[in-house]
PDB file of C-alpha atoms in Angstrom:
ATOM      1  CA  UNK J   1       0.047  -0.151   0.102  1.00  0.00           C
ATOM      2  CA  UNK J   2       2.963   2.532   0.834  1.00  0.00           C
ATOM      3  CA  UNK J   3       4.202   2.047  -2.612  1.00  0.00           C
ATOM      4  CA  UNK J   4       0.583   2.877  -4.092  1.00  0.00           C
ATOM      5  CA  UNK J   5       0.712   6.538  -2.080  1.00  0.00           C
ATOM      6  CA  UNK J   6       4.346   7.080  -2.933  1.00  0.00           C
ATOM      7  CA  UNK J   7       3.822   6.168  -6.846  1.00  0.00           C
ATOM      8  CA  UNK J   8       0.616   8.557  -6.655  1.00  0.00           C
ATOM      9  CA  UNK J   9       2.423  11.285  -4.764  1.00  0.00           C
ATOM     10  CA  UNK J  10       5.147  11.252  -7.545  1.00  0.00           C
ATOM     11  CA  UNK J  11       2.639  11.235 -10.226  1.00  0.00           C
ATOM     12  CA  UNK J  12       0.839  13.933  -8.690  1.00  0.00           C
ATOM     13  CA  UNK J  13       4.044  15.799  -8.548  1.00  0.00           C
ATOM     14  CA  UNK J  14       5.247  15.204 -12.019  1.00  0.00           C
ATOM     15  CA  UNK J  15       1.951  16.496 -13.413  1.00  0.00           C
ATOM     16  CA  UNK J  16       2.090  19.635 -11.641  1.00  0.00           C
ATOM     17  CA  UNK J  17       5.594  20.541 -12.793  1.00  0.00           C
ATOM     18  CA  UNK J  18       4.957  21.583 -16.556  1.00  0.00           C
ATOM     19  CA  UNK J  19       1.699  23.610 -15.319  1.00  0.00           C
ATOM     20  CA  UNK J  20       3.778  25.540 -13.073  1.00  0.00           C
ATOM     21  CA  UNK J  21       6.510  25.893 -15.490  1.00  0.00           C
ATOM     22  CA  UNK J  22       4.256  27.069 -18.056  1.00  0.00           C
ATOM     23  CA  UNK J  23       2.289  29.676 -15.529  1.00  0.00           C
ATOM     24  CA  UNK J  24       5.645  31.606 -15.095  1.00  0.00           C
ATOM     25  CA  UNK J  25       6.243  31.570 -18.734  1.00  0.00           C
ATOM     26  CA  UNK J  26       9.482  31.293 -20.760  1.00  0.00           C
ATOM     27  CA  UNK J  27      11.768  32.800 -23.382  1.00  0.00           C
ATOM     28  CA  UNK J  28      14.759  30.997 -25.212  1.00  0.00           C
ATOM     29  CA  UNK J  29      16.790  32.407 -28.039  1.00  0.00           C
ATOM     30  CA  UNK J  30      18.345  29.402 -30.268  1.00  0.00           C
ATOM     31  CA  UNK J  31      19.993  31.959 -32.159  1.00  0.00           C
ATOM     32  CA  UNK J  32      22.138  33.633 -32.198  1.00  0.00           C
ATOM     33  CA  UNK J  33      24.066  32.458 -29.601  1.00  0.00           C
ATOM     34  CA  UNK J  34      25.245  34.059 -26.996  1.00  0.00           C
ATOM     35  CA  UNK J  35      28.697  35.893 -27.384  1.00  0.00           C
ATOM     36  CA  UNK J  36      28.175  35.532 -31.004  1.00  0.00           C
ATOM     37  CA  UNK J  37      30.824  37.538 -33.490  1.00  0.00           C
ATOM     38  CA  UNK J  38      29.357  38.988 -36.742  1.00  0.00           C
ATOM     39  CA  UNK J  39      30.885  41.258 -39.739  1.00  0.00           C
ATOM     40  CA  UNK J  40      29.221  44.693 -40.181  1.00  0.00           C
ATOM     41  CA  UNK J  41      27.843  43.068 -43.516  1.00  0.00           C
ATOM     42  CA  UNK J  42      26.555  39.859 -42.005  1.00  0.00           C
ATOM     43  CA  UNK J  43      22.269  39.354 -41.734  1.00  0.00           C
ATOM     44  CA  UNK J  44      21.639  38.650 -38.483  1.00  0.00           C
ATOM     45  CA  UNK J  45      18.725  36.048 -37.584  1.00  0.00           C
ATOM     46  CA  UNK J  46      16.586  35.677 -34.298  1.00  0.00           C
ATOM     47  CA  UNK J  47      15.134  32.275 -33.611  1.00  0.00           C
ATOM     48  CA  UNK J  48      13.190  32.190 -30.667  1.00  0.00           C
ATOM     49  CA  UNK J  49      10.702  29.837 -28.659  1.00  0.00           C
ATOM     50  CA  UNK J  50       8.145  31.753 -25.889  1.00  0.00           C
ATOM     51  CA  UNK J  51       5.738  30.539 -23.500  1.00  0.00           C
ATOM     52  CA  UNK J  52       3.730  33.871 -22.372  1.00  0.00           C
ATOM     53  CA  UNK J  53       2.664  32.114 -19.004  1.00  0.00           C
ATOM     54  CA  UNK J  54      -0.845  33.534 -17.020  1.00  0.00           C
ATOM     55  CA  UNK J  55       0.205  36.779 -17.199  1.00  0.00           C
ATOM     56  CA  UNK J  56       2.030  37.629 -20.413  1.00  0.00           C
ATOM     57  CA  UNK J  57       0.074  39.052 -23.208  1.00  0.00           C
ATOM     58  CA  UNK J  58       2.893  39.571 -26.243  1.00  0.00           C
ATOM     59  CA  UNK J  59       6.525  40.202 -26.606  1.00  0.00           C
ATOM     60  CA  UNK J  60       8.646  42.953 -27.339  1.00  0.00           C
ATOM     61  CA  UNK J  61      12.404  42.536 -28.890  1.00  0.00           C
ATOM     62  CA  UNK J  62      14.972  45.080 -27.421  1.00  0.00           C
ATOM     63  CA  UNK J  63      18.112  45.781 -29.189  1.00  0.00           C
ATOM     64  CA  UNK J  64      20.889  47.664 -26.851  1.00  0.00           C
ATOM     65  CA  UNK J  65      17.558  48.372 -24.362  1.00  0.00           C
ATOM     66  CA  UNK J  66      15.786  50.349 -27.649  1.00  0.00           C
ATOM     67  CA  UNK J  67      11.910  48.460 -28.559  1.00  0.00           C
ATOM     68  CA  UNK J  68      12.264  47.498 -31.952  1.00  0.00           C
ATOM     69  CA  UNK J  69       8.823  45.387 -32.651  1.00  0.00           C
ATOM     70  CA  UNK J  70       6.167  43.720 -31.124  1.00  0.00           C
ATOM     71  CA  UNK J  71       7.038  39.672 -31.853  1.00  0.00           C
ATOM     72  CA  UNK J  72       3.325  38.461 -32.867  1.00  0.00           C
ATOM     73  CA  UNK J  73       4.683  34.417 -33.125  1.00  0.00           C
ATOM     74  CA  UNK J  74       5.780  32.635 -30.165  1.00  0.00           C
ATOM     75  CA  UNK J  75       7.852  29.980 -31.869  1.00  0.00           C
ATOM     76  CA  UNK J  76      10.202  31.103 -34.974  1.00  0.00           C
ATOM     77  CA  UNK J  77      12.252  33.636 -36.717  1.00  0.00           C
ATOM     78  CA  UNK J  78      13.078  37.233 -37.680  1.00  0.00           C
ATOM     79  CA  UNK J  79      15.374  38.963 -39.649  1.00  0.00           C
ATOM     80  CA  UNK J  80      17.358  41.578 -37.795  1.00  0.00           C
ATOM     81  CA  UNK J  81      19.407  42.350 -40.790  1.00  0.00           C
ATOM     82  CA  UNK J  82      23.120  44.119 -40.342  1.00  0.00           C
ATOM     83  CA  UNK J  83      23.875  46.074 -36.621  1.00  0.00           C
ATOM     84  CA  UNK J  84      26.240  48.596 -36.673  1.00  0.00           C
ATOM     85  CA  UNK J  85      30.206  48.089 -35.335  1.00  0.00           C
ATOM     86  CA  UNK J  86      30.234  46.874 -31.525  1.00  0.00           C
ATOM     87  CA  UNK J  87      28.918  45.095 -29.084  1.00  0.00           C
ATOM     88  CA  UNK J  88      24.612  44.791 -28.819  1.00  0.00           C
ATOM     89  CA  UNK J  89      22.464  43.210 -26.596  1.00  0.00           C
ATOM     90  CA  UNK J  90      19.006  41.545 -28.172  1.00  0.00           C
ATOM     91  CA  UNK J  91      16.412  40.609 -25.773  1.00  0.00           C
ATOM     92  CA  UNK J  92      12.685  39.265 -26.126  1.00  0.00           C
ATOM     93  CA  UNK J  93      10.502  40.099 -23.130  1.00  0.00           C
ATOM     94  CA  UNK J  94       7.111  39.335 -22.075  1.00  0.00           C
ATOM     95  CA  UNK J  95       4.840  42.189 -21.375  1.00  0.00           C
ATOM     96  CA  UNK J  96       1.124  42.345 -20.289  1.00  0.00           C
ATOM     97  CA  UNK J  97      -1.217  44.215 -22.065  1.00  0.00           C
ATOM     98  CA  UNK J  98      -0.120  47.536 -20.516  1.00  0.00           C
ATOM     99  CA  UNK J  99       3.199  46.814 -22.131  1.00  0.00           C
ATOM    100  CA  UNK J 100       5.122  46.264 -19.242  1.00  0.00           C
ATOM    101  CA  UNK J 101       7.741  43.674 -18.965  1.00  0.00           C
ATOM    102  CA  UNK J 102       6.428  40.817 -16.535  1.00  0.00           C
ATOM    103  CA  UNK J 103       9.880  38.732 -16.073  1.00  0.00           C
ATOM    104  CA  UNK J 104      10.498  36.136 -18.196  1.00  0.00           C
ATOM    105  CA  UNK J 105      13.252  37.619 -20.708  1.00  0.00           C
ATOM    106  CA  UNK J 106      16.012  36.403 -22.826  1.00  0.00           C
ATOM    107  CA  UNK J 107      19.091  38.387 -23.865  1.00  0.00           C
ATOM    108  CA  UNK J 108      22.317  37.690 -25.981  1.00  0.00           C
ATOM    109  CA  UNK J 109      25.242  39.487 -26.622  1.00  0.00           C
ATOM    110  CA  UNK J 110      26.985  39.746 -29.906  1.00  0.00           C
ATOM    111  CA  UNK J 111      29.611  41.529 -31.366  1.00  0.00           C
ATOM    112  CA  UNK J 112      29.942  43.299 -34.517  1.00  0.00           C
ATOM    113  CA  UNK J 113      33.078  44.240 -35.969  1.00  0.00           C
TER     114      UNK J 113
END
C-alpha cells in the first residue's frame, strides 16, 4: 500500500511541474548564440521560442534597450538585418497588455566588427 501512495504522490507532483513552469512563462533564443561575432555586412537572424505564461500577453524585441517591434508569433524567426559595429544586446521580453515587462525574458550579447 505504501508503494501505491508513493506512486500517487510522485504522479501528482510530476503532473503539476509542467503547469507551474507554463504559468511563469519562458523565453529561449537559439540563434544568435550569446557571444556570437559577426561582420558588419552579416544579416543576423533571430530564432526564438516563447511561452507567455498566465500573465503575459505578447512579447517585445529590444536591441540595446530600445524597443524594436512586437513579436506576435511565439515560435519562429525574425530577420534583424545588419547591425552597426560594436557590442549589442538582443532581448525578448514577455509583456502584459499595458506593454510592461512582467519578468520572463532572454538576452544575448553579440559583437559586430
